Coordinates of C-alpha atoms in Angstrom, one line a residue:
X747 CA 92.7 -28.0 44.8
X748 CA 94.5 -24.6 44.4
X749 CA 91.8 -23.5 41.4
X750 CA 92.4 -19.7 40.9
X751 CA 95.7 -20.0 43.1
X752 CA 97.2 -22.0 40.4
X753 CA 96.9 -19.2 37.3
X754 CA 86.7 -11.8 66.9
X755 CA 85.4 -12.1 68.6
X756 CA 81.6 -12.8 70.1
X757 CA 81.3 -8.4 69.6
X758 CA 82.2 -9.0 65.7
X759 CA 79.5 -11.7 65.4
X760 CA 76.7 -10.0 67.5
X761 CA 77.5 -7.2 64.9
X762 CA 77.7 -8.7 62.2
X763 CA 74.9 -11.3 62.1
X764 CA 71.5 -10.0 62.4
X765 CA 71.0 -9.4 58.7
X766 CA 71.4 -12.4 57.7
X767 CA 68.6 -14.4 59.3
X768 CA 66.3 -11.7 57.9
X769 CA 67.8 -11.8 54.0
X770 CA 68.0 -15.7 53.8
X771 CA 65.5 -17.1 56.1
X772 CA 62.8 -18.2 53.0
X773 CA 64.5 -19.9 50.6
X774 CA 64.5 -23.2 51.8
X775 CA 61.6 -22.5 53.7
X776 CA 58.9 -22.3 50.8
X777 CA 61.1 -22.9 47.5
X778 CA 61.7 -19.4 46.8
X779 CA 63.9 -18.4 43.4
X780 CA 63.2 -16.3 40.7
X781 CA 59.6 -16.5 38.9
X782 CA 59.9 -17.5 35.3
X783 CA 58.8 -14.0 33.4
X784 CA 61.6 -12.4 35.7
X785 CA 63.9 -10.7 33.3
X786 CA 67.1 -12.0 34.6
X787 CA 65.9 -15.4 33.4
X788 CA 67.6 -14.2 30.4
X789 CA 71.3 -13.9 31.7
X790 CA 70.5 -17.4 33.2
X791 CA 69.8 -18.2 29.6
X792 CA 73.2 -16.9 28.1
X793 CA 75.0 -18.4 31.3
X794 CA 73.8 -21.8 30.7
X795 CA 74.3 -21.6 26.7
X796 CA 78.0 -20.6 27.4
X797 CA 79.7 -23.2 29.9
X798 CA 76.3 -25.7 30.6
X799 CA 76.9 -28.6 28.4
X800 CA 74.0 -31.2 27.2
X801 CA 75.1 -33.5 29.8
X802 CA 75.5 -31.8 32.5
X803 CA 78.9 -30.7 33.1
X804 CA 80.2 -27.1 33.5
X805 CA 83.0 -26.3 31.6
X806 CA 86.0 -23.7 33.3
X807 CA 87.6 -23.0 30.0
X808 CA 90.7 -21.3 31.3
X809 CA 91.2 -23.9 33.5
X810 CA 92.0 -26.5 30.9
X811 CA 88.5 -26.8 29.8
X812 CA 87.7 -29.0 33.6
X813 CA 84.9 -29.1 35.8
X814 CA 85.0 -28.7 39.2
X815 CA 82.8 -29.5 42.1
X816 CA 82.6 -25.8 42.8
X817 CA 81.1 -24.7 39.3
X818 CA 78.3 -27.5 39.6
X819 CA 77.8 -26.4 42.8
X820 CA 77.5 -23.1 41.3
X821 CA 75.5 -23.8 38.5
X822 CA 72.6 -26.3 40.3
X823 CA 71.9 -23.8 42.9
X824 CA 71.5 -20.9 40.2
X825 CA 69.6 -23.6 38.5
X826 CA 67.0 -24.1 41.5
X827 CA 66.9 -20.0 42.1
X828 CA 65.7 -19.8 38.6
X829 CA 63.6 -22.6 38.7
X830 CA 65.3 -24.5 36.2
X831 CA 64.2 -28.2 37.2
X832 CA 66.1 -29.8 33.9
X833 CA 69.0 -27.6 34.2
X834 CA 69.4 -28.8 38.0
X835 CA 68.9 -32.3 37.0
X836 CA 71.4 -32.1 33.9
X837 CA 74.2 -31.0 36.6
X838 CA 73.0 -33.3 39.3
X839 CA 72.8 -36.0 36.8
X840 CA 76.8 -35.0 35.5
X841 CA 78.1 -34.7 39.3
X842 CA 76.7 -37.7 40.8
X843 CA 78.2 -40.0 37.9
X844 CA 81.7 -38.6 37.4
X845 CA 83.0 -36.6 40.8
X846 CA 80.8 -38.9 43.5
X847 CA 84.1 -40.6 44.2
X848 CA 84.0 -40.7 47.6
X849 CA 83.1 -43.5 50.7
X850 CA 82.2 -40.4 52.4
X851 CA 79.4 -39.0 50.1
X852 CA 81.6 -35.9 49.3
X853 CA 82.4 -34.9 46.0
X854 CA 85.9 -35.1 44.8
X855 CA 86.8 -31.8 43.5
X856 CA 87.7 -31.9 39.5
X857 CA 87.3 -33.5 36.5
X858 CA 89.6 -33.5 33.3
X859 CA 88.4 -33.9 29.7
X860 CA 90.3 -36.1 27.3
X861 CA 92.3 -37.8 29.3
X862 CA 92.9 -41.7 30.9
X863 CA 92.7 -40.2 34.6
X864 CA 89.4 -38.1 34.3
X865 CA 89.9 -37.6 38.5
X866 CA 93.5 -37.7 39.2
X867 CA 92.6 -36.2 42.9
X868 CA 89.9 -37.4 44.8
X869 CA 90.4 -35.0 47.7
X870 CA 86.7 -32.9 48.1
X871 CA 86.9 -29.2 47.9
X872 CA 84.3 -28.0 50.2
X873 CA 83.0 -24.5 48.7
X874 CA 81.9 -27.1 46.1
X875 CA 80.2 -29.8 48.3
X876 CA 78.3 -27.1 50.3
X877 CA 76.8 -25.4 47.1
X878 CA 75.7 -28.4 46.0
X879 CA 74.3 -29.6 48.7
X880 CA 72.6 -26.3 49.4
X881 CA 71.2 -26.8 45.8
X882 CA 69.7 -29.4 46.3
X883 CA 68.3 -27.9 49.2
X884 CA 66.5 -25.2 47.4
X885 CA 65.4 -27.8 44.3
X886 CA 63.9 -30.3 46.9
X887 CA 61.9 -27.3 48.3
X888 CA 60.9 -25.6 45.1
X889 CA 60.3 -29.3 42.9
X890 CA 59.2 -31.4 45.9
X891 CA 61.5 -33.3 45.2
X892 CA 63.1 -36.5 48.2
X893 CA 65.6 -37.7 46.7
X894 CA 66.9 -34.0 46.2
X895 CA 66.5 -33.7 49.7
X896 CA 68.3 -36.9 51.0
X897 CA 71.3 -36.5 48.9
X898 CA 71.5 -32.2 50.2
X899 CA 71.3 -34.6 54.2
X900 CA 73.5 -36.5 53.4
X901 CA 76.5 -34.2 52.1
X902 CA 75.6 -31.2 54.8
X903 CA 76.0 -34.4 57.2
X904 CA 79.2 -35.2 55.5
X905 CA 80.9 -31.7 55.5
X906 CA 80.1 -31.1 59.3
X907 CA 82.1 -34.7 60.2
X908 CA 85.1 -34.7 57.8
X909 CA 85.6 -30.6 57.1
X910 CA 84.5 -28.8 60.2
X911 CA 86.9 -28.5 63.0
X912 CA 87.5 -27.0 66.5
X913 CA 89.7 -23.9 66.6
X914 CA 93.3 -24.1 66.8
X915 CA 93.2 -22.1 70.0
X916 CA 91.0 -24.2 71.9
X917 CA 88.0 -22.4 72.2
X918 CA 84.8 -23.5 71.2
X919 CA 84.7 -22.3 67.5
X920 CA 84.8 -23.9 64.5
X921 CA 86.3 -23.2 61.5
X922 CA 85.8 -24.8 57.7
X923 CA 88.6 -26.4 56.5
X924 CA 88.9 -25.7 52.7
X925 CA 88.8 -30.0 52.0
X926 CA 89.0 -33.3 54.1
X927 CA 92.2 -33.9 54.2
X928 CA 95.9 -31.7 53.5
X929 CA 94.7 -28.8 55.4
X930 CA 95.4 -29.5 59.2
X931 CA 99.0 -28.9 60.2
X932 CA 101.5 -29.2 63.4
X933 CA 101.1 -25.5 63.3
X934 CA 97.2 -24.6 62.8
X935 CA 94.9 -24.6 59.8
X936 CA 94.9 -23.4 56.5
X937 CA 91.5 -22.0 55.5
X938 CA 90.3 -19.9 52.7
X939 CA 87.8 -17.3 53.7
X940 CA 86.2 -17.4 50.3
X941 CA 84.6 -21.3 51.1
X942 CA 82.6 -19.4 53.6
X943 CA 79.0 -18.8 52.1
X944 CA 77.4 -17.6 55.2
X945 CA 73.9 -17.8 54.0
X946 CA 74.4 -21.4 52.5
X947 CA 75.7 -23.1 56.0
X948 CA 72.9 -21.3 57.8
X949 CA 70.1 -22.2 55.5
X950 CA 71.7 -25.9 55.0
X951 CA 72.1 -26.3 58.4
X952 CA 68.8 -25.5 59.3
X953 CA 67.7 -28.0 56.3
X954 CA 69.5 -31.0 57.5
X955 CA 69.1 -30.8 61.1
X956 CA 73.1 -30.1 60.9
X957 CA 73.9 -27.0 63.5
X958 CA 77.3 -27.2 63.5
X959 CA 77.4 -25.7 59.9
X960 CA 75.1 -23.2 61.8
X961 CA 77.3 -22.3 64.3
X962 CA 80.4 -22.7 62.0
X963 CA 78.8 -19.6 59.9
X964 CA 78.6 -17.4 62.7
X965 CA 82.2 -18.4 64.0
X966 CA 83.5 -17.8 60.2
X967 CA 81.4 -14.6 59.7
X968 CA 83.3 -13.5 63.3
X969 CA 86.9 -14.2 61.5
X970 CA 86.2 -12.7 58.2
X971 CA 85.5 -9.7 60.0
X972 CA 88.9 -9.2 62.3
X973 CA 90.7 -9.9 59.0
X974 CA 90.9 -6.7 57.5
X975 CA 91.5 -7.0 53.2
X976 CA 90.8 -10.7 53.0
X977 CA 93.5 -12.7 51.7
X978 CA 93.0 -15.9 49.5
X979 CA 94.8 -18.3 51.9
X980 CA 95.9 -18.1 55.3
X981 CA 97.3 -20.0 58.4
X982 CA 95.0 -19.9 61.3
X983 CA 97.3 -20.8 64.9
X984 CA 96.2 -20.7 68.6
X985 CA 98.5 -17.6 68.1
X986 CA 96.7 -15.8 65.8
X987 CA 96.7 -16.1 61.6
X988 CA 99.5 -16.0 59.0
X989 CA 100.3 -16.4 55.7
X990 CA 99.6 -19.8 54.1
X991 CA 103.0 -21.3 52.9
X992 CA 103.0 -21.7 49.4
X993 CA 99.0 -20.2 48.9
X994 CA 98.4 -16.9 48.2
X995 CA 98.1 -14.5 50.8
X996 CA 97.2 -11.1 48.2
X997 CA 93.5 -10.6 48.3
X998 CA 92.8 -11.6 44.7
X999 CA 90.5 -13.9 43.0
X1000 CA 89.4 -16.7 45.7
X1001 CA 89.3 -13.4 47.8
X1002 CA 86.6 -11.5 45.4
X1003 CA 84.2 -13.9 46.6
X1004 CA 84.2 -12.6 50.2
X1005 CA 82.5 -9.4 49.6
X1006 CA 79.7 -11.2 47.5
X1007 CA 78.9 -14.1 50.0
X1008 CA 78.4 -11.2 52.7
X1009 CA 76.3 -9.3 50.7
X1010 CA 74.5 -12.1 49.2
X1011 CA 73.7 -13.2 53.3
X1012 CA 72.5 -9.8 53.9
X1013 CA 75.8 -8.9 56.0
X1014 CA 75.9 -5.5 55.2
X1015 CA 77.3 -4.7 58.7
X1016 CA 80.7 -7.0 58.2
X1017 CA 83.9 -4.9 58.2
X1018 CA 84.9 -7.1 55.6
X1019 CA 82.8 -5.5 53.3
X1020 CA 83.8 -1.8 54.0
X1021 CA 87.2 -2.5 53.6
X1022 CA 87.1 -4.4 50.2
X1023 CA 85.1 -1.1 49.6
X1024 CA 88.3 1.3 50.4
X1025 CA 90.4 -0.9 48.7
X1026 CA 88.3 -0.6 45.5
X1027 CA 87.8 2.9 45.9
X1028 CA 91.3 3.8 46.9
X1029 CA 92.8 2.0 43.2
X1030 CA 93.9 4.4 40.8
X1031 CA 91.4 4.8 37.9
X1032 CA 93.0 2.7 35.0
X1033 CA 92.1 0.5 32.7
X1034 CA 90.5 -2.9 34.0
X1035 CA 88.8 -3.8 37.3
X1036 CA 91.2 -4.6 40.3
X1037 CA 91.3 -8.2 41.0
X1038 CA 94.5 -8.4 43.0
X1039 CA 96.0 -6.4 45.8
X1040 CA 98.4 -6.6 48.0
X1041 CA 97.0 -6.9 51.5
X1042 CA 99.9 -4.9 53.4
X1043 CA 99.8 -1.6 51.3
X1044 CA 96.4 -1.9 49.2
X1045 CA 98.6 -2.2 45.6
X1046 CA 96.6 -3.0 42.9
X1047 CA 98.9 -6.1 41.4
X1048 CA 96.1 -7.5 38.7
X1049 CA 93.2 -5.6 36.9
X1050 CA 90.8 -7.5 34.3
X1051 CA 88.8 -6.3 31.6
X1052 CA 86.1 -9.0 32.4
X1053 CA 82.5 -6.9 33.9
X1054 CA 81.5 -9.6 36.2
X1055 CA 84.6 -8.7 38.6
X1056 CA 83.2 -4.6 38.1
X1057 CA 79.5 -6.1 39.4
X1058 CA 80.5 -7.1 43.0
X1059 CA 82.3 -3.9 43.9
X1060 CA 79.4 -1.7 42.3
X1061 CA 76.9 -3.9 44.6
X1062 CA 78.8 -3.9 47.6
X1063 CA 79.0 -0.1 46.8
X1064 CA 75.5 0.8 46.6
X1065 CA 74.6 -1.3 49.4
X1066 CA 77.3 0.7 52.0
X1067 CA 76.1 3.7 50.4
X1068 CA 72.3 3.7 51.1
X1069 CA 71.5 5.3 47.6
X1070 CA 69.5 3.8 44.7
X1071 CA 71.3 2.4 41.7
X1072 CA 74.4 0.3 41.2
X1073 CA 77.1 0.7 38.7
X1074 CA 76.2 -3.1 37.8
X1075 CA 77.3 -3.4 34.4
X1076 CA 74.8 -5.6 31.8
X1077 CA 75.4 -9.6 32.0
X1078 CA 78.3 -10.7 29.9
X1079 CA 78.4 -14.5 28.6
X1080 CA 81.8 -13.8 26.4
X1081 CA 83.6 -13.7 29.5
X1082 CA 85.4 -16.5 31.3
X1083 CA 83.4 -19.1 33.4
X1084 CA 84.7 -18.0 37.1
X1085 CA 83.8 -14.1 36.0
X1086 CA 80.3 -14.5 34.4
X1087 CA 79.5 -16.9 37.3
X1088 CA 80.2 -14.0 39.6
X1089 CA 78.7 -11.4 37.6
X1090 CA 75.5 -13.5 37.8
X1091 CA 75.6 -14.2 41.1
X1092 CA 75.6 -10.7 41.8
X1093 CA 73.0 -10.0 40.2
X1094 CA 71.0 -12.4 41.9
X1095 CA 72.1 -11.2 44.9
X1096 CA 71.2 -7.7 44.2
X1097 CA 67.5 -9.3 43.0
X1098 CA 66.6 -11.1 46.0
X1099 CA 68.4 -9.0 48.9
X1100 CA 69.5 -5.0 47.5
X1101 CA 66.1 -4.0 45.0
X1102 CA 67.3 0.1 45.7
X1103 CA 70.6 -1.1 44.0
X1104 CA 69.3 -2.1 40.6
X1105 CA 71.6 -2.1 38.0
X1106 CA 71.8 1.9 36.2

């Protein structure tokens, strides 16, 4: 379950949320997505061509050449934003044969090529099970599609029962555990901040008739913000948080998603944002994008060549900053699966939510 790991208050939230019902109100509303003559259709192009197989599956090379639940999460619901109906069915078509595993409609979280035990875990990873399902949101809105839409139901109905749970410190929040089962301790919770897609929950909740996802975003988008550099992992305790035992508590690769879901749900406002901002800005120029610092002192520990980690912080830069153009760099499809996929996320997310920002 440990992919790239293995290689407060009701003042935050008021803050915090307002964007967000403005920047991702219409997509499931009317279809939405990217017209076909849009010239980012052509990154979607090289995307698919690099790690879209014929069948379906999405390969994560590094990563022992496997498919996860995440990447065809990933890839259907860039599939529906570009309109791609075969694309979407292709990875719908893959995902429902070989990581449908579960009694409870969930996904489980990874597949492995050439050998007997294709899914040695069946435990769900739920970043993965709410893109899809948000996917299929989107594609049963933009191809009028029901069955699209009963499957999308049925998994947002799934991940509010078995991965949304009250807050260790008795209050009414609820927090999103990162799977169904392996994440609730004696002590608290483990959660990753990075499963939180703000925008996702709301839209999906509002799609399935499921508010708890609703009010799950807004209770998530109220703890990213109190949690200064987010970390990968951590241990959330009636107490307060801590690190995870054994996870990751640098704010590294999981963590890079953080700053992109906010943007990408119009949370401009989140202090979440600013201070991956800082932390970006304050790394010494060197070769290589930072990828992983060290919460405490702001340390860069990792850099990477790869441009799609160089396209969030350029976004999230440009849209603090109030000025036109972003530092995006082109699309890149000779890059690794988890950094192209964010690279063309965020250029999607600059598309649809930051047009001042495009890339220069």
């Amino acid at each position: 379950m440990m992919r790239r790991t293995l290689l407060r208050s009701a003042a935050a939230a008021a803050l915090c949320w307002p964007a967000l019902r403005i920047a991702g109100q219409a997509a499931t509303e009317d279809g939405g997505g990217l017209p076909p003559d849009h010239p980012l259709q052509a990154a979607w192009s090289d995307w698919k061509a690099a790690f879209l197989l014929p069948a379906g599956r999405i390969v994560d090379g590094p990563q022992q050449n496997a498919s996860h639940s995440e990447g065809q999460g990933y890839g259907a619901a860039l599939a529906a934003i570009f309109g791609d109906e075969e694309a979407l069915r292709r990875i719908a078509d893959w995902t429902e044969a070989n990581l449908a595993r579960r009694d409870d409609g969930l996904l489980a979280w990874r597949w492995l090529p050439g050998v007997t035990l294709a899914v040695p875990d069946r435990n769900n990873a739920t970043d993965g099970d709410l893109f899809y399902a948000w996917a299929l949101a989107l594609g049963s809105r933009r191809f009028g599609d029901a069955d699209l839409a009963a499957r999308s139901t049925e998994l947002a109905r799934a991940i509010a029962l078995h991965c949304i749970r009250p807050h260790p410190d008795g209050s009414e929040k609820l927090v999103l555990l990162p799977g169904a089962e392996g994440f609730e301790t004696t002590e608290g919770v483990v959660l990753n901040p990075s499963y939180y897609m703000p925008r996702a929950m709301m839209e999906l909740g509002a799609f399935s008739g499921q508010d708890r996802l609703r009010r799950c975003a807004r209770d998530g988008a109220a703890w990213i913000a109190g949690l200064g550099l987010a970390p990968d992992w951590a241990l959330v305790t009636p107490e307060g948080d801590r690190p995870a035992p054994g996870l990751s508590g640098n704010s590294g690769y999981d963590a890079m998603r953080v700053p992109l879901f906010l943007l990408w749900s119009g949370l401009t406002a989140n202090p979440a944002l600013r201070r991956f901002a800082e932390a970006q800005r304050a790394a010494p120029a060197e070769a290589g994008a930072p990828v992983v610092f060290e919460r405490a002192t702001g340390k860069v520990l990792e850099r990477s060549a790869d441009p799609g980690f160089r396209a969030i912080p350029a976004l999230g830069e440009c849209a603090l900053a109030g000025q036109p153009g972003a530092a995006i760099p082109p699309f890149e499809a000779r890059q690794p699966y988890y950094p192209a996929t964010l690279h063309l996320m965020a250029l999607v997310a600059q598309v649809e939510g930051f047009s001042a920002c495009a890339p220069i």
